[in-house]
Coordinates of C-alpha atoms and ligand atoms in Angstrom, one line a residue:
X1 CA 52.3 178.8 50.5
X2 CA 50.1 181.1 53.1
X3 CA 47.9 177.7 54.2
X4 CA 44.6 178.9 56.0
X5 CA 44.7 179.3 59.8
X6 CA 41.9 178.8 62.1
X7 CA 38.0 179.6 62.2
X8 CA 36.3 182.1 59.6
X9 CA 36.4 184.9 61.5
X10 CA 34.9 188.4 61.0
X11 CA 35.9 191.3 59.1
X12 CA 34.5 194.6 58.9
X13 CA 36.2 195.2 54.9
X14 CA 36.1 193.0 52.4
X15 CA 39.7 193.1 50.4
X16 CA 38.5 192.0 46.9
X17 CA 41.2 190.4 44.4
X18 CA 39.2 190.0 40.7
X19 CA 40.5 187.6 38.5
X20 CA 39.3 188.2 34.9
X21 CA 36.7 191.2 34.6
X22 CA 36.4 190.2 31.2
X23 CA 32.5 191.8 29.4
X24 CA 30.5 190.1 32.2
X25 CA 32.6 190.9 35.0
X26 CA 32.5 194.5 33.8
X27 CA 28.6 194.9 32.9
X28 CA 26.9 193.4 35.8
X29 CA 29.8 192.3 38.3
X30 CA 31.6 194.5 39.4
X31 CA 29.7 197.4 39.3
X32 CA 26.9 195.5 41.4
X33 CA 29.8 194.8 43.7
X34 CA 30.7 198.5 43.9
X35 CA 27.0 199.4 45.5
X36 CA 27.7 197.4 48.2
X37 CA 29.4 199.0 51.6
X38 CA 32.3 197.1 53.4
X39 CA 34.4 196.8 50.1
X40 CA 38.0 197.4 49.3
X41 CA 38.7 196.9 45.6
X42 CA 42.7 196.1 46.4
X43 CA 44.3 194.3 43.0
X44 CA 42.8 193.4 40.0
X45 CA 44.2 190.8 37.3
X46 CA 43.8 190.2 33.0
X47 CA 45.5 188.5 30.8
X48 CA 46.5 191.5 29.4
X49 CA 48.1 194.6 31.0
X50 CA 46.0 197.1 28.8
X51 CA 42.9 194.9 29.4
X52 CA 43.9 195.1 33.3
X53 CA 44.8 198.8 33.9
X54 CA 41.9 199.8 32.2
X55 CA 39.6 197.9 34.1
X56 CA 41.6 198.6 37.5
X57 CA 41.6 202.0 36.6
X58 CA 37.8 202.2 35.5
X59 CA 36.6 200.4 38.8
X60 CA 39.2 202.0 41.4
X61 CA 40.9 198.9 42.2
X62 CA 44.3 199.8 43.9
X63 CA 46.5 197.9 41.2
X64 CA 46.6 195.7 38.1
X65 CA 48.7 192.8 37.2
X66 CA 48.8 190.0 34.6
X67 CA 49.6 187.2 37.2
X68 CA 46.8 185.8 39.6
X69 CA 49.2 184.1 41.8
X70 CA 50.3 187.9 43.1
X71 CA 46.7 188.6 43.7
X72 CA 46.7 184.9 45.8
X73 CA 49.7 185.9 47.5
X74 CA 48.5 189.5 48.8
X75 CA 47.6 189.5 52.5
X76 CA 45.4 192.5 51.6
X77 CA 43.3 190.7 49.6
X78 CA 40.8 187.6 52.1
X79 CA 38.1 187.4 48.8
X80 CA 38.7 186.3 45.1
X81 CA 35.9 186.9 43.0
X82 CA 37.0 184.9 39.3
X83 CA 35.2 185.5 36.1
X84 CA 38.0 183.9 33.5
X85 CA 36.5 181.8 30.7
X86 CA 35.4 177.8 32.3
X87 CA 39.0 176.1 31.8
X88 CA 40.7 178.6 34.2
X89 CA 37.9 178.0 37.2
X90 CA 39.6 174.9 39.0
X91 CA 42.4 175.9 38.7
X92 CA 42.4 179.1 40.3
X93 CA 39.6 178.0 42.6
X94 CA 41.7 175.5 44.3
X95 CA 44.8 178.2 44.2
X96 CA 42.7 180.6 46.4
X97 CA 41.2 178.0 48.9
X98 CA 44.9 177.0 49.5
X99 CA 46.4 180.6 50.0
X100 CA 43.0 181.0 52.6
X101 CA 41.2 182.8 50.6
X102 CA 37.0 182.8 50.4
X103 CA 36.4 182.4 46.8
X104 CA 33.4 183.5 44.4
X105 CA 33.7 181.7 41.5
X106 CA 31.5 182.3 38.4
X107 CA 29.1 179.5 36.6
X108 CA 30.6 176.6 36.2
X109 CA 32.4 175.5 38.9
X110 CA 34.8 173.8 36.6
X111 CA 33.9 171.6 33.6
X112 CA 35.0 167.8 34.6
X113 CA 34.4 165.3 37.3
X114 CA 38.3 165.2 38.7
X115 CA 38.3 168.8 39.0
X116 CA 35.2 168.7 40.8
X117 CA 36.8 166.3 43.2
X118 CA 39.9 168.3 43.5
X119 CA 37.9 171.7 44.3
X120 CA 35.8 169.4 47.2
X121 CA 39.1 167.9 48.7
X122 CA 40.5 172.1 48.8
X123 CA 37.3 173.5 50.4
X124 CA 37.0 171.3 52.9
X125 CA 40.8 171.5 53.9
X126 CA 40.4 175.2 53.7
X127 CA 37.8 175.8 55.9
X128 CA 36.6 179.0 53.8
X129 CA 33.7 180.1 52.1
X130 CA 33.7 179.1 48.1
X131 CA 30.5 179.8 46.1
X132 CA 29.4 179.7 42.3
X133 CA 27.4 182.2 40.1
X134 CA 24.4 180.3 40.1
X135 CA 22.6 183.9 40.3
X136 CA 19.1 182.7 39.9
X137 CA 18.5 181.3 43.1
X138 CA 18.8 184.6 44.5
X139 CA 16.2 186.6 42.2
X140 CA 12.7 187.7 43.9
X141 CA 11.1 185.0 41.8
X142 CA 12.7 182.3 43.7
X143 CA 12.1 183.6 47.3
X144 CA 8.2 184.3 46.6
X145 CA 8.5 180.7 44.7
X146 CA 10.1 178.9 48.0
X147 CA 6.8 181.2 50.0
X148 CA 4.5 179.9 48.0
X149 CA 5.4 176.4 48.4
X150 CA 6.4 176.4 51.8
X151 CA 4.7 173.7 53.5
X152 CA 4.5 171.4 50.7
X153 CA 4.0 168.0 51.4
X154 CA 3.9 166.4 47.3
X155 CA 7.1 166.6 45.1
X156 CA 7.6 169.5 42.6
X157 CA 6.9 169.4 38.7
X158 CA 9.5 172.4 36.7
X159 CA 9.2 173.0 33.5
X160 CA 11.6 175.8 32.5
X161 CA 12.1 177.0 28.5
X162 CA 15.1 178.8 27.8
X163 CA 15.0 180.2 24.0
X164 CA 19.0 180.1 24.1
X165 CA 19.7 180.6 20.4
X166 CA 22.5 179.5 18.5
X167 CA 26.1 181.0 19.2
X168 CA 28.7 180.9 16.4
X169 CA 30.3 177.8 15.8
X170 CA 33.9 179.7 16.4
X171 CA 32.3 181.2 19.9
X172 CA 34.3 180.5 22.8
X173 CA 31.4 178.9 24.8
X174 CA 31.2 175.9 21.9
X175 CA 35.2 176.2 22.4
X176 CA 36.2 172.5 23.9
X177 CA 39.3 173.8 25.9
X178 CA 37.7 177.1 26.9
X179 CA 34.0 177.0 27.5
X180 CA 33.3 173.1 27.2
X181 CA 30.2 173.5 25.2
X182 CA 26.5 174.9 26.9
X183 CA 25.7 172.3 28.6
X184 CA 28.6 172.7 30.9
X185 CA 28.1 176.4 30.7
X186 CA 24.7 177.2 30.8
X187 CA 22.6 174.8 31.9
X188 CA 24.1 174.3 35.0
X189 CA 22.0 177.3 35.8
X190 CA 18.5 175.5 35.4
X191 CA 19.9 172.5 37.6
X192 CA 20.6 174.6 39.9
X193 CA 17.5 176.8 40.0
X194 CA 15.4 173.7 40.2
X195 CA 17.4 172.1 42.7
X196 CA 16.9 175.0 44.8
X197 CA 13.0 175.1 44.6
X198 CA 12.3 171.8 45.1
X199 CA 15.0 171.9 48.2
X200 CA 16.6 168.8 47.3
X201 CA 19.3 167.3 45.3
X202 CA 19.1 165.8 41.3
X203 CA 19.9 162.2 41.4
X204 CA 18.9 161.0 38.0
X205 CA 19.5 162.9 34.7
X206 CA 18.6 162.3 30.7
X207 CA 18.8 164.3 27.8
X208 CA 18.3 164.2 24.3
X209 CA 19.4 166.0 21.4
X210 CA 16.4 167.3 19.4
X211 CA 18.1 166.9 16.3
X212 CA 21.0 164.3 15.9
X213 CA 22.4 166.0 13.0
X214 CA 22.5 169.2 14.6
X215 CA 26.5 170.4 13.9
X216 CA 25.9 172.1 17.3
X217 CA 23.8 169.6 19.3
X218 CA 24.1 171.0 22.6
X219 CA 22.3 174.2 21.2
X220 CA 19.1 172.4 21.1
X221 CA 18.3 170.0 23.9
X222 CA 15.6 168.3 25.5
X223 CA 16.5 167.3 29.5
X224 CA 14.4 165.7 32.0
X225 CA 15.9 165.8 35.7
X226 CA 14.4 163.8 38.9
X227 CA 15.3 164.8 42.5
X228 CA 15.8 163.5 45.8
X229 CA 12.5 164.4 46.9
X230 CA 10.5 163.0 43.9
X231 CA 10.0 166.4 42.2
X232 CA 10.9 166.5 38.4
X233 CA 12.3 168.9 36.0
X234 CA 12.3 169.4 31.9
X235 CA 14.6 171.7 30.6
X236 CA 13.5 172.7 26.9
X237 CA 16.9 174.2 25.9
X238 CA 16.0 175.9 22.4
X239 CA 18.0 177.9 19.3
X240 CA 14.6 176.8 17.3
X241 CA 12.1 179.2 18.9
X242 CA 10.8 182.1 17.2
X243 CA 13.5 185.3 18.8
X244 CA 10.1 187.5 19.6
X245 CA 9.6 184.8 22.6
X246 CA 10.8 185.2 25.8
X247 CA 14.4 184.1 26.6
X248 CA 13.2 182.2 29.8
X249 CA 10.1 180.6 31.1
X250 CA 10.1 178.8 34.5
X251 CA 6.3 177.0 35.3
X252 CA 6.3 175.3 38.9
X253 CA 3.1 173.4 39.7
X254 CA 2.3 171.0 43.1
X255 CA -0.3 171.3 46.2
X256 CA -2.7 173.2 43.6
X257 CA -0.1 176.0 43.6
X258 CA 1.6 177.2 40.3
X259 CA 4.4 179.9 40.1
X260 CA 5.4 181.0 36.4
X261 CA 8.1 183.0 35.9
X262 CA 8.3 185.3 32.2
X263 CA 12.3 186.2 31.8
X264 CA 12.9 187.2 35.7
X265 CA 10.2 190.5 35.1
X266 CA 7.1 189.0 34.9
X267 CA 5.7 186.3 37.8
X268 CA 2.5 184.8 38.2
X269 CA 1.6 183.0 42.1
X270 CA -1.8 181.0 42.2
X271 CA -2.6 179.4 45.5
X272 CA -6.2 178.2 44.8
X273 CA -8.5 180.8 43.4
X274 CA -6.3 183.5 44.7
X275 CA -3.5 185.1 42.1
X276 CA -0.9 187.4 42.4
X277 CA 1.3 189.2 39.8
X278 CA 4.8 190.7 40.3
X279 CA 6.1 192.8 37.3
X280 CA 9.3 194.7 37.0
X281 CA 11.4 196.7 34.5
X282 CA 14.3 195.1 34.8
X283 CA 15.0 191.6 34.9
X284 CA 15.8 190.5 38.5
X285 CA 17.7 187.3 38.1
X286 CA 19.8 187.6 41.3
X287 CA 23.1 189.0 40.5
X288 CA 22.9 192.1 43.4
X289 CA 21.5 189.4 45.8
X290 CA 24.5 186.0 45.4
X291 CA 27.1 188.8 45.7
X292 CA 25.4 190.4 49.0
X293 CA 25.4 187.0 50.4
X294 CA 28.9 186.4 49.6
X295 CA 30.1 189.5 51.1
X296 CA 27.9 189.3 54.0
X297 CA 29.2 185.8 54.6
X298 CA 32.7 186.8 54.2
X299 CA 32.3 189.7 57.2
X300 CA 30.2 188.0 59.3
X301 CA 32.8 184.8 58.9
X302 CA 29.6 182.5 58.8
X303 CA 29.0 179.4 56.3
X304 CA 29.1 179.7 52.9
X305 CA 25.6 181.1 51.4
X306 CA 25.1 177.9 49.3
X307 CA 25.9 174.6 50.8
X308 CA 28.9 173.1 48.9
X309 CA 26.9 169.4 48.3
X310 CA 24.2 171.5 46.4
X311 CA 27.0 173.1 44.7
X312 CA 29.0 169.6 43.9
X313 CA 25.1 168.2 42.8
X314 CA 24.0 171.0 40.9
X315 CA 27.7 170.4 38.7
X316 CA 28.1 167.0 38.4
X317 CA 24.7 166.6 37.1
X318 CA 25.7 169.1 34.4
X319 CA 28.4 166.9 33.5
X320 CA 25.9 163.7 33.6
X321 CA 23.6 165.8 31.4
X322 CA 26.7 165.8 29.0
X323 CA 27.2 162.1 28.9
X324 CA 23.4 161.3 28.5
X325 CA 23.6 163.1 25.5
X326 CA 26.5 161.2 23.9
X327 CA 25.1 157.8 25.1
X328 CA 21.2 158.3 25.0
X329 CA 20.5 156.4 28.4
X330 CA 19.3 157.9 31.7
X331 CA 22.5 158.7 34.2
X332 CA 22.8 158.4 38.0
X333 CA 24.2 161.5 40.0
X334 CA 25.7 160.2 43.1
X335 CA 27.0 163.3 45.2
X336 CA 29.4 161.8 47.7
X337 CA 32.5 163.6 49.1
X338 CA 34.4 165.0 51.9
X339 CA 31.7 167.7 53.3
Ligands
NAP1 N1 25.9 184.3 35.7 C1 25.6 184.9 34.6 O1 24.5 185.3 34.3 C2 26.7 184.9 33.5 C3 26.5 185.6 32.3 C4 27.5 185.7 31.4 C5 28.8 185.1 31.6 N2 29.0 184.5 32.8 C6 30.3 183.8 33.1 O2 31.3 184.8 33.3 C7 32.5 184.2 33.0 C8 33.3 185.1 32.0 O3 32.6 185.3 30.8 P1 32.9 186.6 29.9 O4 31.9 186.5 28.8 O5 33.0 187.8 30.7 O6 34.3 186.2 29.3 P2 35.4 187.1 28.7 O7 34.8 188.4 28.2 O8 36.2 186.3 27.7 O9 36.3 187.5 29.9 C9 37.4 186.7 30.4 C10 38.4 187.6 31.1 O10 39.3 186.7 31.7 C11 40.6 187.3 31.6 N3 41.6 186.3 31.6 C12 42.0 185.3 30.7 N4 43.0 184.6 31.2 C13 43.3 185.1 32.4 C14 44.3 184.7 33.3 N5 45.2 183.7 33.1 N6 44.4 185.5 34.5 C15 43.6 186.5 34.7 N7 42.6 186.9 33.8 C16 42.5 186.2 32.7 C17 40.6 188.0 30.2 O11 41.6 189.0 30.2 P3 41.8 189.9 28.8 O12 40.7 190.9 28.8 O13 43.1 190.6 29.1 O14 41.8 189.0 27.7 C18 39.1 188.6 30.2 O15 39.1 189.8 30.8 C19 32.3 182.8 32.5 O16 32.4 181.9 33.5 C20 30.8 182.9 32.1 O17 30.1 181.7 32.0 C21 28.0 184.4 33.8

């Protein structure tokens, strides 16, 4: 095994290896990926060999291949960028970390606590840069967001309404040895996001099914989060909303300041009496901007973009989230670890 040698360093290319450029890796990945400069797409990997040459073929990569380790082993190759389905992440997280490898890893991180500890026991042996597709923290509503409460002295109160609708039971999200269900999936996103405006860490987490019936309960959730700092969040997770609504809806209020944000096109900042509105065509929830970070960080062999205890907090609390729901009582999240 290649075991990682020494400090960061720079680079002036980034050698990309991509691990599963399944439909999102292929819509919005990669071909954000391809806009940026200082990027060599060396060796893709699929599951499949028609699956990979097409995709090697369709975003110039120099070769395709059905095994991830050869992609781990290729000196060419000092970033892995891994889209697979959930169950694959650890695994192939902690494979890249060990061959010396900086690793971008899409949402989750991996779905259980040992994994979790296992993927913080390899990055801080590797000395590397690992970060997770927690996009939204990078969109232009977040940066004028962290402006507009800069300064603040008060906690943070979120409220952020995703209108998620229900997936088919037989979906491979709902799938318990391939997506782990949305929680897991998904809302590991609004943690996140939330975690990053207030600037601190969750440590307390409860949810609630809206209806305990539900045959897919997790499509339908009600979840209050408190941070470090005091500042609170509800997530109103939703398949019962009328479809004409937005998908998401992010309201941030403290300091007589409020910041709403209408699906990542549409943001409202109120400082006082003064207002100002940002609109776009397209929704602008970050993608372009986590992967320009990562490559940056990569060539300029500085820290990872996100730190990795924000990362850990922003997953574990997912996984509380999880157990709240099955046993209807407020959960600590304790991030402790070796970073
Ligand atoms: N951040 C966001 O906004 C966002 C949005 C959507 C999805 N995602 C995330 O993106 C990830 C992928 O989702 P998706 O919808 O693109 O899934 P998908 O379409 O099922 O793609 C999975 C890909 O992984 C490949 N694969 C499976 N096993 C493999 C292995 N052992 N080695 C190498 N490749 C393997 C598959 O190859 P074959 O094609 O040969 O089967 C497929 O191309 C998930 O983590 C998901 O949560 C993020």
């Amino acid at each position: 095994m290649q075991r990682p040698s020494g400090p960061k360093g720079t680079c002036e290319t980034v050698g990309v290896g991509w691990i599963g450029a399944g439909s999102f890796s292929r819509a919005k990945l990669i071909p954000a990926l391809q806009k940026i400069s200082g990027v060599r797409f060396v060796g893709l990997a699929n599951a499949t060999g028609i699956s990979a040459q097409r995709a090697a073929r369709n975003f110039g990569f120099g070769y395709c291949c059905t095994d991830a380790n050869e992609l781990l082993d290729d000196p060419a190759i000092n970033a892995v960028f891994i889209g697979t389905r959930h169950h694959l992440h650890a695994s192939l997280v902690i494979g890249a970390l060990n061959r010396g490898k900086h690793v971008f890893v899409e949402k989750p991180l991996c779905v259980n606590e040992a994994e979790l500890n296992q993927i913080a026991e390899a990055y801080a042996r590797s000395g590397r840069i690992l970060t997770v597709g927690f996009n939204r923290r990078y969109s232009p509503f977040a940066a004028d967001c962290t402006d507009l409460f800069k300064g603040r002295i008060g906690p943070l109160s979120m409220l952020y309404r995703v209108n998620a609708g229900r997936l088919p039971s037989g979906h491979w999200v709902h799938h318990p040895t391939q997506g782990h269900g949305r929680v897991i999936g998904e809302i590991c996103h609004f943690v996140d996001l939330m975690g990053f405006l207030s600037s601190s860490l969750p440590v307390e987490v409860q949810a609630w099914p809206v209806d305990h019936l539900d045959a897919n309960p997790e499509d339908n959730i009600h979840v209050h989060i408190r941070f470090a700092d005091g500042s609170r969040g509800e997530v109103l997770y939703l398949s019962s909303a009328s479809a004409s609504v937005s998908k998401e809806r992010i309201e941030v209020f403290g300091q007589g300041r409020t910041a709403i944000c209408e699906d990542f096109r549409t943001c409202h900042f109120y400082r006082g009496n003064q207002h100002r509105r940002e609109r776009s065509f397209f929704h602008k929830k970050g993608h372009r901007e986590e992967l320009r970070a990562f490559v940056a960080a990569v060539k300029h062999g500085v820290e990872s973009p996100v730190r990795f205890e924000s990362l850990y907090a922003s997953t574990l609390a997912t996984f509380r989230i999880r157990e709240s729901l099955q046993c209807g009582r407020a959960l600590p999240v304790h991030v402790c670890g070796p970073f």
